[in-house]
mmCIF file of C-alpha atoms in Angstrom:
data_model
loop_
_atom_site.group_PDB
_atom_site.id
_atom_site.type_symbol
_atom_site.label_atom_id
_atom_site.label_comp_id
_atom_site.label_asym_id
_atom_site.label_seq_id
_atom_site.Cartn_x
_atom_site.Cartn_y
_atom_site.Cartn_z
ATOM 1 C CA MET U 1 18.988 -121.121 -70.741
ATOM 2 C CA ARG U 2 19.183 -118.480 -73.856
ATOM 3 C CA LEU U 3 16.056 -117.822 -75.477
ATOM 4 C CA ILE U 4 16.210 -118.614 -79.229
ATOM 5 C CA LYS U 5 14.790 -115.868 -81.103
ATOM 6 C CA THR U 6 12.780 -117.721 -84.014
ATOM 7 C CA PRO U 7 10.991 -115.733 -86.596
ATOM 8 C CA VAL U 8 7.673 -116.099 -84.941
ATOM 9 C CA THR U 9 9.041 -114.810 -81.716
ATOM 10 C CA LEU U 10 10.451 -111.882 -83.318
ATOM 11 C CA LEU U 11 7.226 -110.934 -84.828
ATOM 12 C CA LYS U 12 5.462 -111.291 -81.358
ATOM 13 C CA MET U 13 8.073 -109.061 -79.672
ATOM 14 C CA LYS U 14 7.676 -106.353 -82.610
ATOM 15 C CA ALA U 15 3.833 -106.549 -82.169
ATOM 16 C CA TYR U 16 4.077 -105.982 -78.236
ATOM 17 C CA ARG U 17 6.358 -103.050 -78.690
ATOM 18 C CA ARG U 18 4.000 -101.477 -81.183
ATOM 19 C CA LEU U 19 1.071 -101.879 -78.567
ATOM 20 C CA CYS U 20 2.892 -100.408 -76.162
ATOM 21 C CA ASN U 21 3.604 -97.433 -78.323
ATOM 22 C CA TYR U 22 0.081 -96.995 -79.127
ATOM 23 C CA ALA U 23 -1.039 -97.127 -75.593
ATOM 24 C CA THR U 24 1.636 -94.557 -74.685
ATOM 25 C CA THR U 25 0.532 -92.353 -77.149
ATOM 26 C CA ALA U 26 -3.097 -92.721 -76.413
ATOM 27 C CA VAL U 27 -2.435 -91.736 -72.751
ATOM 28 C CA LYS U 28 -0.549 -88.730 -73.827
ATOM 29 C CA GLN U 29 -3.497 -87.749 -76.138
ATOM 30 C CA GLU U 30 -5.870 -88.166 -73.205
ATOM 31 C CA ILE U 31 -3.725 -85.914 -70.836
ATOM 32 C CA GLN U 32 -3.438 -83.271 -73.506
ATOM 33 C CA TYR U 33 -7.135 -83.478 -74.215
ATOM 34 C CA GLN U 34 -9.068 -80.743 -72.587
ATOM 35 C CA ILE U 35 -12.730 -81.261 -71.917
ATOM 36 C CA PRO U 36 -14.789 -78.452 -73.431
ATOM 37 C CA LYS U 37 -17.383 -76.428 -71.806
ATOM 38 C CA ALA U 38 -20.708 -76.173 -73.122
ATOM 39 C CA ALA U 39 -22.005 -72.068 -73.658
ATOM 40 C CA ARG U 40 -24.593 -71.677 -70.893
ATOM 41 C CA VAL U 41 -26.524 -68.650 -69.752
ATOM 42 C CA GLU U 42 -26.960 -68.037 -65.869
ATOM 43 C CA LYS U 43 -30.660 -66.637 -66.648
ATOM 44 C CA ASN U 44 -32.687 -69.314 -66.104
ATOM 45 C CA ASN U 45 -35.739 -67.363 -66.292
ATOM 46 C CA PRO U 46 -36.898 -67.581 -70.007
ATOM 47 C CA GLY U 47 -38.411 -64.120 -69.967
ATOM 48 C CA ASP U 48 -34.902 -62.639 -69.451
ATOM 49 C CA HIS U 49 -33.608 -64.485 -72.680
ATOM 50 C CA ASP U 50 -32.438 -62.443 -75.647
ATOM 51 C CA ASN U 51 -31.062 -62.864 -79.087
ATOM 52 C CA HIS U 52 -27.517 -62.662 -77.563
ATOM 53 C CA ASP U 53 -28.283 -66.134 -75.691
ATOM 54 C CA VAL U 54 -29.273 -67.796 -78.818
ATOM 55 C CA SER U 55 -27.361 -71.455 -79.248
ATOM 56 C CA LYS U 56 -26.808 -71.358 -75.486
ATOM 57 C CA PHE U 57 -28.120 -73.599 -72.752
ATOM 58 C CA TYR U 58 -30.151 -72.794 -69.872
ATOM 59 C CA THR U 59 -31.023 -74.918 -66.794
ATOM 60 C CA ILE U 60 -34.699 -75.678 -65.736
ATOM 61 C CA ASP U 61 -34.843 -76.402 -62.128
ATOM 62 C CA PRO U 62 -36.113 -79.708 -61.038
ATOM 63 C CA LYS U 63 -38.990 -78.337 -59.458
ATOM 64 C CA THR U 64 -40.273 -76.404 -62.322
ATOM 65 C CA VAL U 65 -39.539 -79.632 -64.469
ATOM 66 C CA SER U 66 -41.793 -81.568 -62.535
ATOM 67 C CA ASN U 67 -44.688 -79.031 -62.284
ATOM 68 C CA ILE U 68 -44.789 -78.457 -65.891
ATOM 69 C CA PHE U 69 -43.658 -81.705 -67.510
ATOM 70 C CA HIS U 70 -44.131 -84.455 -64.942
ATOM 71 C CA THR U 71 -47.255 -85.643 -66.859
ATOM 72 C CA GLY U 72 -46.108 -85.144 -70.289
ATOM 73 C CA GLY U 73 -44.541 -82.451 -72.555
ATOM 74 C CA LEU U 74 -41.267 -83.442 -73.489
ATOM 75 C CA PRO U 75 -40.103 -86.066 -75.949
ATOM 76 C CA LYS U 76 -39.124 -89.693 -74.116
ATOM 77 C CA PRO U 77 -35.619 -89.603 -75.457
ATOM 78 C CA PHE U 78 -34.843 -85.991 -74.276
ATOM 79 C CA THR U 79 -36.333 -87.175 -70.827
ATOM 80 C CA GLU U 80 -34.301 -90.283 -70.558
ATOM 81 C CA GLN U 81 -31.094 -88.071 -71.375
ATOM 82 C CA THR U 82 -31.993 -85.640 -68.676
ATOM 83 C CA LYS U 83 -32.347 -88.258 -66.040
ATOM 84 C CA MET U 84 -28.774 -89.404 -67.297
ATOM 85 C CA PHE U 85 -27.230 -86.269 -67.198
ATOM 86 C CA ALA U 86 -29.020 -85.138 -63.622
ATOM 87 C CA GLU U 87 -30.170 -81.521 -65.171
ATOM 88 C CA THR U 88 -32.794 -80.449 -67.574
ATOM 89 C CA ALA U 89 -30.894 -78.349 -70.110
ATOM 90 C CA VAL U 90 -32.661 -76.493 -72.996
ATOM 91 C CA MET U 91 -30.966 -74.716 -75.862
ATOM 92 C CA ILE U 92 -32.150 -71.182 -76.391
ATOM 93 C CA ARG U 93 -33.149 -71.164 -80.116
ATOM 94 C CA LYS U 94 -34.753 -68.213 -82.464
ATOM 95 C CA PRO U 95 -37.929 -69.724 -82.906
ATOM 96 C CA ALA U 96 -39.174 -69.971 -79.366
ATOM 97 C CA LEU U 97 -37.523 -66.553 -78.887
ATOM 98 C CA GLU U 98 -39.548 -65.029 -81.618
ATOM 99 C CA VAL U 99 -42.742 -66.291 -79.936
ATOM 100 C CA ILE U 100 -41.968 -65.260 -76.377
ATOM 101 C CA ASN U 101 -40.786 -61.868 -77.620
ATOM 102 C CA SER U 102 -43.990 -61.610 -79.557
ATOM 103 C CA LEU U 103 -45.967 -62.588 -76.316
ATOM 104 C CA LYS U 104 -44.246 -59.804 -74.194
ATOM 105 C CA SER U 105 -45.464 -57.263 -76.702
ATOM 106 C CA THR U 106 -48.653 -58.541 -77.309
ATOM 107 C CA ASP U 107 -51.990 -56.422 -76.602
ATOM 108 C CA PHE U 108 -53.861 -59.094 -74.690
ATOM 109 C CA GLN U 109 -57.337 -57.040 -75.207
ATOM 110 C CA LYS U 110 -57.432 -58.337 -78.612
ATOM 111 C CA PRO U 111 -58.437 -61.817 -79.797
ATOM 112 C CA ALA U 112 -55.757 -64.522 -78.898
ATOM 113 C CA VAL U 113 -52.881 -64.485 -81.373
ATOM 114 C CA ARG U 114 -51.988 -67.993 -83.155
ATOM 115 C CA TYR U 115 -48.593 -69.238 -83.788
ATOM 116 C CA LEU U 116 -47.852 -72.504 -85.527
ATOM 117 C CA LEU U 117 -44.358 -74.266 -85.157
ATOM 118 C CA TYR U 118 -43.598 -76.383 -87.960
ATOM 119 C CA GLY U 119 -40.254 -78.208 -89.654
ATOM 120 C CA GLN U 120 -38.697 -81.240 -90.437
ATOM 121 C CA THR U 121 -39.305 -84.275 -88.014
ATOM 122 C CA GLY U 122 -36.714 -84.214 -85.078
ATOM 123 C CA SER U 123 -35.830 -80.224 -85.756
ATOM 124 C CA GLY U 124 -36.611 -79.687 -82.281
ATOM 125 C CA LYS U 125 -40.222 -78.394 -82.306
ATOM 126 C CA SER U 126 -41.211 -80.261 -79.012
ATOM 127 C CA ILE U 127 -38.270 -78.640 -77.210
ATOM 128 C CA SER U 128 -38.955 -75.061 -78.555
ATOM 129 C CA LEU U 129 -42.598 -75.441 -77.420
ATOM 130 C CA ALA U 130 -41.262 -76.503 -73.890
ATOM 131 C CA HIS U 131 -39.044 -73.369 -73.889
ATOM 132 C CA ILE U 132 -42.393 -71.224 -74.523
ATOM 133 C CA LEU U 133 -44.146 -73.176 -71.894
ATOM 134 C CA HIS U 134 -41.594 -72.505 -69.404
ATOM 135 C CA TYR U 135 -42.134 -68.722 -70.144
ATOM 136 C CA ALA U 136 -45.892 -68.888 -69.782
ATOM 137 C CA TYR U 137 -45.670 -70.729 -66.618
ATOM 138 C CA SER U 138 -43.126 -68.249 -65.324
ATOM 139 C CA SER U 139 -45.471 -65.344 -66.213
ATOM 140 C CA LYS U 140 -48.664 -67.079 -64.555
ATOM 141 C CA PHE U 141 -50.416 -68.069 -67.888
ATOM 142 C CA ILE U 142 -52.815 -70.852 -67.336
ATOM 143 C CA LEU U 143 -51.737 -73.926 -69.426
ATOM 144 C CA TYR U 144 -53.993 -75.567 -71.403
ATOM 145 C CA HIS U 145 -51.347 -77.930 -72.792
ATOM 146 C CA ILE U 146 -52.036 -81.042 -74.877
ATOM 147 C CA PRO U 147 -48.742 -82.697 -74.944
ATOM 148 C CA TYR U 148 -49.172 -84.917 -78.129
ATOM 149 C CA VAL U 149 -52.366 -85.406 -79.882
ATOM 150 C CA PRO U 150 -51.582 -88.733 -81.726
ATOM 151 C CA ILE U 151 -51.518 -90.513 -78.169
ATOM 152 C CA TRP U 152 -55.132 -89.867 -78.139
ATOM 153 C CA LEU U 153 -55.781 -91.495 -81.404
ATOM 154 C CA LYS U 154 -53.375 -94.543 -81.841
ATOM 155 C CA TYR U 155 -53.952 -98.226 -80.487
ATOM 156 C CA ASP U 156 -57.515 -99.592 -80.325
ATOM 157 C CA ARG U 157 -57.200 -100.791 -76.616
ATOM 158 C CA LYS U 158 -58.536 -97.525 -75.414
ATOM 159 C CA GLU U 159 -62.054 -97.584 -74.126
ATOM 160 C CA VAL U 160 -64.404 -95.652 -76.619
ATOM 161 C CA ASN U 161 -67.820 -94.982 -75.844
ATOM 162 C CA TRP U 162 -70.783 -92.843 -77.742
ATOM 163 C CA SER U 163 -71.311 -89.957 -76.012
ATOM 164 C CA SER U 164 -74.501 -89.439 -73.736
ATOM 165 C CA SER U 165 -74.341 -85.722 -74.511
ATOM 166 C CA LYS U 166 -73.350 -85.079 -77.870
ATOM 167 C CA ASN U 167 -75.287 -87.248 -80.707
ATOM 168 C CA GLY U 168 -73.063 -89.473 -83.081
ATOM 169 C CA MET U 169 -70.049 -88.424 -81.024
ATOM 170 C CA ALA U 170 -67.550 -90.689 -79.241
ATOM 171 C CA ASP U 171 -65.799 -90.201 -75.849
ATOM 172 C CA ILE U 172 -62.448 -91.532 -74.776
ATOM 173 C CA PRO U 173 -63.043 -91.124 -71.013
ATOM 174 C CA LEU U 174 -60.036 -92.417 -69.578
ATOM 175 C CA ILE U 175 -57.951 -90.497 -71.770
ATOM 176 C CA ALA U 176 -59.874 -87.287 -71.047
ATOM 177 C CA ALA U 177 -59.309 -87.987 -67.160
ATOM 178 C CA GLN U 178 -55.800 -88.618 -67.576
ATOM 179 C CA TRP U 179 -55.478 -85.160 -69.592
ATOM 180 C CA LEU U 180 -57.731 -83.621 -66.553
ATOM 181 C CA LYS U 181 -55.049 -84.893 -64.049
ATOM 182 C CA HIS U 182 -52.350 -83.212 -66.381
ATOM 183 C CA PHE U 183 -54.035 -79.913 -66.442
ATOM 184 C CA MET U 184 -54.764 -79.949 -62.715
ATOM 185 C CA HIS U 185 -50.787 -80.879 -61.969
ATOM 186 C CA GLN U 186 -49.848 -77.959 -64.055
ATOM 187 C CA ASN U 187 -52.313 -75.331 -62.805
ATOM 188 C CA ARG U 188 -53.595 -76.490 -59.369
ATOM 189 C CA ALA U 189 -51.427 -73.686 -57.429
ATOM 190 C CA LEU U 190 -52.414 -70.938 -59.768
ATOM 191 C CA LEU U 191 -56.182 -71.790 -60.065
ATOM 192 C CA ASP U 192 -56.101 -71.790 -56.186
ATOM 193 C CA GLU U 193 -54.725 -68.525 -56.247
ATOM 194 C CA LEU U 194 -56.976 -67.125 -58.912
ATOM 195 C CA ASN U 195 -60.126 -68.794 -57.202
ATOM 196 C CA LEU U 196 -61.906 -69.167 -60.733
ATOM 197 C CA THR U 197 -65.406 -70.497 -60.292
ATOM 198 C CA THR U 198 -67.894 -71.817 -62.727
ATOM 199 C CA SER U 199 -70.544 -69.503 -64.141
ATOM 200 C CA GLN U 200 -73.593 -71.437 -64.298
ATOM 201 C CA ASP U 201 -74.926 -74.954 -63.115
ATOM 202 C CA TYR U 202 -74.102 -78.247 -64.893
ATOM 203 C CA VAL U 203 -76.244 -81.102 -64.472
ATOM 204 C CA TRP U 204 -74.508 -84.546 -64.890
ATOM 205 C CA SER U 205 -77.556 -86.530 -63.846
ATOM 206 C CA GLN U 206 -80.503 -86.612 -61.884
ATOM 207 C CA ARG U 207 -78.187 -86.982 -58.708
ATOM 208 C CA GLU U 208 -75.068 -85.331 -59.807
ATOM 209 C CA THR U 209 -74.691 -81.461 -60.311
ATOM 210 C CA THR U 210 -72.375 -78.856 -60.326
ATOM 211 C CA PRO U 211 -73.625 -75.608 -58.826
ATOM 212 C CA LYS U 212 -72.574 -72.150 -60.159
ATOM 213 C CA GLY U 213 -69.886 -70.837 -58.130
ATOM 214 C CA THR U 214 -67.961 -74.080 -57.700
ATOM 215 C CA THR U 215 -64.140 -73.701 -58.150
ATOM 216 C CA LEU U 216 -62.639 -75.056 -61.147
ATOM 217 C CA ASN U 217 -60.491 -77.147 -59.360
ATOM 218 C CA GLU U 218 -63.470 -78.798 -57.915
ATOM 219 C CA LEU U 219 -65.065 -79.258 -61.369
ATOM 220 C CA ILE U 220 -61.739 -80.960 -63.018
ATOM 221 C CA ALA U 221 -61.648 -83.297 -59.686
ATOM 222 C CA HIS U 222 -65.403 -84.205 -60.535
ATOM 223 C CA GLY U 223 -64.286 -85.304 -63.940
ATOM 224 C CA ILE U 224 -61.192 -87.100 -62.919
ATOM 225 C CA ASN U 225 -63.135 -89.083 -60.013
ATOM 226 C CA ARG U 226 -66.155 -89.446 -62.668
ATOM 227 C CA ALA U 227 -64.325 -90.429 -65.830
ATOM 228 C CA LYS U 228 -67.782 -90.981 -67.372
ATOM 229 C CA TYR U 229 -67.979 -87.026 -67.741
ATOM 230 C CA ALA U 230 -64.375 -86.307 -68.227
ATOM 231 C CA CYS U 231 -64.827 -85.281 -71.769
ATOM 232 C CA ASP U 232 -67.589 -83.048 -70.973
ATOM 233 C CA CYS U 233 -65.735 -81.421 -68.199
ATOM 234 C CA MET U 234 -62.809 -80.976 -70.237
ATOM 235 C CA ASP U 235 -65.233 -78.866 -72.933
ATOM 236 C CA ILE U 236 -66.881 -77.260 -69.966
ATOM 237 C CA LEU U 237 -63.452 -75.993 -68.360
ATOM 238 C CA LEU U 238 -62.166 -74.682 -71.755
ATOM 239 C CA ASN U 239 -65.481 -72.565 -71.947
ATOM 240 C CA GLU U 240 -65.206 -71.249 -68.535
ATOM 241 C CA LEU U 241 -61.412 -70.542 -68.974
ATOM 242 C CA LYS U 242 -62.281 -68.571 -72.057
ATOM 243 C CA THR U 243 -64.981 -66.772 -70.188
ATOM 244 C CA HIS U 244 -62.597 -65.838 -67.235
ATOM 245 C CA CYS U 245 -59.773 -64.620 -69.738
ATOM 246 C CA SER U 246 -62.293 -62.387 -71.929
ATOM 247 C CA ASN U 247 -63.310 -60.876 -68.348
ATOM 248 C CA ASN U 248 -59.762 -60.002 -67.541
ATOM 249 C CA ARG U 249 -59.687 -62.918 -64.436
ATOM 250 C CA CYS U 250 -56.678 -64.618 -66.038
ATOM 251 C CA LYS U 251 -54.172 -65.110 -69.008
ATOM 252 C CA MET U 252 -54.002 -68.679 -70.748
ATOM 253 C CA LEU U 253 -51.642 -70.243 -73.286
ATOM 254 C CA VAL U 254 -53.203 -73.068 -75.295
ATOM 255 C CA ALA U 255 -50.492 -75.308 -76.657
ATOM 256 C CA ILE U 256 -50.901 -78.200 -78.530
ATOM 257 C CA ASP U 257 -48.164 -80.750 -79.910
ATOM 258 C CA GLY U 258 -49.186 -82.736 -83.050
ATOM 259 C CA PHE U 259 -51.934 -80.481 -84.004
ATOM 260 C CA ASN U 260 -52.013 -82.174 -87.556
ATOM 261 C CA ALA U 261 -53.521 -85.500 -85.902
ATOM 262 C CA PHE U 262 -56.474 -83.680 -85.601
ATOM 263 C CA TYR U 263 -57.145 -83.778 -89.376
ATOM 264 C CA ASN U 264 -55.880 -87.198 -90.025
ATOM 265 C CA GLU U 265 -58.304 -89.549 -91.979
ATOM 266 C CA LYS U 266 -58.553 -92.108 -89.424
ATOM 267 C CA THR U 267 -57.874 -93.241 -86.148
ATOM 268 C CA ASP U 268 -56.860 -96.694 -84.599
ATOM 269 C CA LEU U 269 -59.986 -96.289 -82.230
ATOM 270 C CA LYS U 270 -63.063 -98.582 -82.122
ATOM 271 C CA THR U 271 -66.129 -98.153 -79.973
ATOM 272 C CA GLU U 272 -67.930 -100.933 -77.948
ATOM 273 C CA ASP U 273 -69.817 -101.998 -81.060
ATOM 274 C CA ARG U 274 -66.555 -102.281 -82.940
ATOM 275 C CA VAL U 275 -67.140 -99.036 -85.140
ATOM 276 C CA ASN U 276 -64.132 -97.256 -86.404
ATOM 277 C CA VAL U 277 -64.253 -93.537 -85.607
ATOM 278 C CA THR U 278 -62.679 -90.837 -87.247
ATOM 279 C CA PRO U 279 -60.849 -87.914 -85.461
ATOM 280 C CA GLN U 280 -64.147 -85.498 -86.476
ATOM 281 C CA GLN U 281 -66.087 -87.780 -84.461
ATOM 282 C CA ILE U 282 -64.192 -87.787 -81.283
ATOM 283 C CA THR U 283 -65.387 -85.287 -78.636
ATOM 284 C CA MET U 284 -62.041 -84.439 -77.399
ATOM 285 C CA VAL U 285 -60.725 -83.309 -80.724
ATOM 286 C CA GLN U 286 -63.661 -81.228 -81.147
ATOM 287 C CA THR U 287 -62.688 -79.520 -77.711
ATOM 288 C CA GLY U 288 -59.100 -79.142 -79.169
ATOM 289 C CA LEU U 289 -60.348 -77.509 -82.255
ATOM 290 C CA SER U 290 -62.367 -75.205 -80.285
ATOM 291 C CA ALA U 291 -59.381 -74.215 -78.225
ATOM 292 C CA VAL U 292 -57.528 -72.813 -81.106
ATOM 293 C CA LEU U 293 -60.196 -70.727 -82.117
ATOM 294 C CA SER U 294 -59.549 -66.902 -81.501
ATOM 295 C CA ASP U 295 -62.841 -65.889 -80.137
ATOM 296 C CA TRP U 296 -61.371 -65.025 -76.476
ATOM 297 C CA ASN U 297 -58.762 -62.435 -75.367
ATOM 298 C CA ASN U 298 -56.398 -62.463 -72.751
ATOM 299 C CA GLY U 299 -54.192 -65.479 -74.280
ATOM 300 C CA ALA U 300 -52.286 -67.105 -76.968
ATOM 301 C CA ILE U 301 -52.342 -70.155 -79.049
ATOM 302 C CA VAL U 302 -49.387 -72.174 -80.020
ATOM 303 C CA MET U 303 -49.791 -75.215 -82.250
ATOM 304 C CA VAL U 304 -46.973 -77.912 -83.507
ATOM 305 C CA THR U 305 -47.184 -79.706 -86.548
ATOM 306 C CA SER U 306 -45.177 -82.602 -87.375
ATOM 307 C CA PRO U 307 -44.898 -85.386 -89.831
ATOM 308 C CA ARG U 308 -44.737 -87.762 -87.332
ATOM 309 C CA ALA U 309 -48.013 -86.912 -86.082
ATOM 310 C CA ALA U 310 -49.896 -87.832 -89.357
ATOM 311 C CA LEU U 311 -50.139 -91.615 -88.580
ATOM 312 C CA ASN U 312 -48.635 -93.229 -91.983
ATOM 313 C CA THR U 313 -50.767 -90.554 -93.917
ATOM 314 C CA ARG U 314 -49.333 -87.151 -95.533
ATOM 315 C CA ARG U 315 -45.711 -87.773 -94.292
ATOM 316 C CA GLU U 316 -43.783 -86.611 -97.589
ATOM 317 C CA SER U 317 -44.032 -82.886 -96.602
ATOM 318 C CA HIS U 318 -43.413 -80.908 -93.399
ATOM 319 C CA LEU U 319 -45.207 -77.831 -94.584
ATOM 320 C CA PRO U 320 -48.398 -77.036 -92.551
ATOM 321 C CA ILE U 321 -50.815 -76.757 -95.762
ATOM 322 C CA TYR U 322 -49.630 -80.316 -96.573
ATOM 323 C CA LEU U 323 -50.157 -81.798 -92.914
ATOM 324 C CA ILE U 324 -53.469 -80.105 -92.186
ATOM 325 C CA GLY U 325 -55.154 -79.579 -95.423
ATOM 326 C CA ARG U 326 -57.153 -76.504 -96.551
ATOM 327 C CA GLN U 327 -59.812 -77.213 -93.957
ATOM 328 C CA GLY U 328 -57.134 -77.184 -91.098
ATOM 329 C CA PHE U 329 -55.410 -74.092 -92.724
ATOM 330 C CA GLU U 330 -58.968 -72.242 -92.843
ATOM 331 C CA HIS U 331 -59.806 -73.161 -89.408
ATOM 332 C CA ILE U 332 -56.592 -71.406 -87.962
ATOM 333 C CA ASP U 333 -56.419 -68.562 -90.049
ATOM 334 C CA PRO U 334 -54.804 -66.025 -89.576
ATOM 335 C CA PHE U 335 -51.943 -67.496 -87.672
ATOM 336 C CA ILE U 336 -48.193 -66.651 -87.625
ATOM 337 C CA PRO U 337 -45.881 -69.499 -89.100
ATOM 338 C CA VAL U 338 -42.685 -70.241 -87.254
ATOM 339 C CA MET U 339 -40.227 -72.421 -88.737
ATOM 340 C CA VAL U 340 -37.834 -74.475 -86.498
ATOM 341 C CA PRO U 341 -34.954 -75.499 -88.972
ATOM 342 C CA GLU U 342 -31.953 -77.629 -88.306
ATOM 343 C CA LEU U 343 -29.192 -76.708 -86.041
ATOM 344 C CA SER U 344 -26.991 -73.700 -86.995
ATOM 345 C CA THR U 345 -23.139 -74.501 -87.210
ATOM 346 C CA ALA U 346 -23.007 -72.839 -83.512
ATOM 347 C CA GLU U 347 -25.810 -74.519 -82.179
ATOM 348 C CA PHE U 348 -24.612 -77.962 -83.374
ATOM 349 C CA ASN U 349 -21.061 -77.280 -82.190
ATOM 350 C CA ASN U 350 -22.504 -76.267 -78.674
ATOM 351 C CA MET U 351 -24.687 -79.515 -78.320
ATOM 352 C CA LEU U 352 -21.459 -81.483 -78.922
ATOM 353 C CA ASP U 353 -19.455 -79.512 -76.578
ATOM 354 C CA TYR U 354 -22.553 -80.224 -74.049
ATOM 355 C CA TYR U 355 -22.154 -83.849 -74.884
ATOM 356 C CA GLU U 356 -18.216 -83.742 -74.675
ATOM 357 C CA GLU U 357 -18.621 -81.871 -71.093
ATOM 358 C CA LYS U 358 -20.978 -84.479 -69.616
ATOM 359 C CA ARG U 359 -18.475 -87.217 -70.859
ATOM 360 C CA TRP U 360 -21.031 -88.694 -73.132
ATOM 361 C CA LEU U 361 -18.663 -88.168 -76.094
ATOM 362 C CA GLN U 362 -15.273 -89.330 -75.476
ATOM 363 C CA LYS U 363 -13.487 -88.132 -78.478
ATOM 364 C CA THR U 364 -13.271 -84.605 -80.166
ATOM 365 C CA GLY U 365 -13.133 -86.061 -83.736
ATOM 366 C CA GLY U 366 -15.926 -87.153 -85.956
ATOM 367 C CA ARG U 367 -17.814 -83.862 -85.996
ATOM 368 C CA LYS U 368 -18.134 -83.470 -89.836
ATOM 369 C CA GLU U 369 -19.388 -87.352 -89.871
ATOM 370 C CA LEU U 370 -21.986 -86.688 -87.268
ATOM 371 C CA GLU U 371 -22.854 -83.315 -89.296
ATOM 372 C CA PHE U 372 -23.404 -85.552 -92.424
ATOM 373 C CA LEU U 373 -25.252 -88.421 -90.840
ATOM 374 C CA THR U 374 -27.774 -86.293 -88.841
ATOM 375 C CA SER U 375 -28.249 -83.260 -91.245
ATOM 376 C CA LYS U 376 -27.809 -81.368 -87.964
ATOM 377 C CA LEU U 377 -31.303 -82.312 -86.605
ATOM 378 C CA PRO U 378 -31.015 -82.236 -83.094
ATOM 379 C CA ALA U 379 -33.140 -85.413 -82.380
ATOM 380 C CA GLU U 380 -31.205 -87.266 -84.772
ATOM 381 C CA LEU U 381 -27.920 -86.074 -83.112
ATOM 382 C CA MET U 382 -29.259 -87.390 -79.691
ATOM 383 C CA ALA U 383 -30.255 -90.829 -81.508
ATOM 384 C CA ARG U 384 -26.749 -91.061 -83.014
ATOM 385 C CA CYS U 385 -25.280 -90.089 -79.822
ATOM 386 C CA ALA U 386 -27.255 -92.468 -77.738
ATOM 387 C CA PRO U 387 -25.972 -95.594 -75.726
ATOM 388 C CA LEU U 388 -25.899 -98.796 -77.555
#
């Protein structure tokens, strides 16, 4: 039986041939497509990085990632990406190298030098801080690291109590205990090696005391187990570390992300009697502000400001004077400002090469469109390339 080629049948046959041609062309293009390789360095010790390595990736081994960042310090989207790619690859950028090179040449017998990383939201400040933290950890600095200040001050579901040791101040005991766990996780091995002890007796109650000569690990464990005293332990720990640094017993890096949240006008926190508290009324905030004073030596201070940390206030500009105000500016003066800009062209292309190497991006086209849509901000690029 002969097939009668009606106009409708002819159209269907042409459409089928056209579809086959498209499929064949796509297969040929796929065969010709060479998966790019992102530029990397084999030097995984951040102390070995130099200006020739800028825009390239280096890999942090899983054990080090767990030791430094297991309890905080990396942005959540970046952490999720590292799990999907089964590696923690960090791009080497000039702002982090500037601080690291400065730390290498610092005279630690002088008061602690302050650095302030600033830039637009999503420009990569937290990752630059992570690079600096890795250097400090590898160089056996004690890390006094506050991963992200706004977490302390957001949401009213936290337990907030009036302090028994500081009149008119409020404690956030569970958050302080959580931070002590973070500090212990990062520094336990180094504190055991240095065998640092308390310089005086501390009386918590009629039955609880910490005698002179107690190891700092035991002091921290007391604050974790007795959360009621965690905020005081956090403050005492800072003072003891400053003393040991000044006596050349150790080196310390104070690193605070979201520093400008200390100068927000309000918080979401309320005490048990439903009284709103400001950042200046919180004991942990006062400890954080004390940490950035350069009244000690054998260390350095790195702060990060971000419009996102402003908690719905002062978001219009990323400049430090706008985010921390004159009071904050005077508190940390003098300091070295380090701007974290958007990605350079080389950095932007290498990041896309990395995504294509991981088959996260399937096509080479669209780079100009991504550059326009993201303004070459790494966090925005990560979000645009994220799964649906």
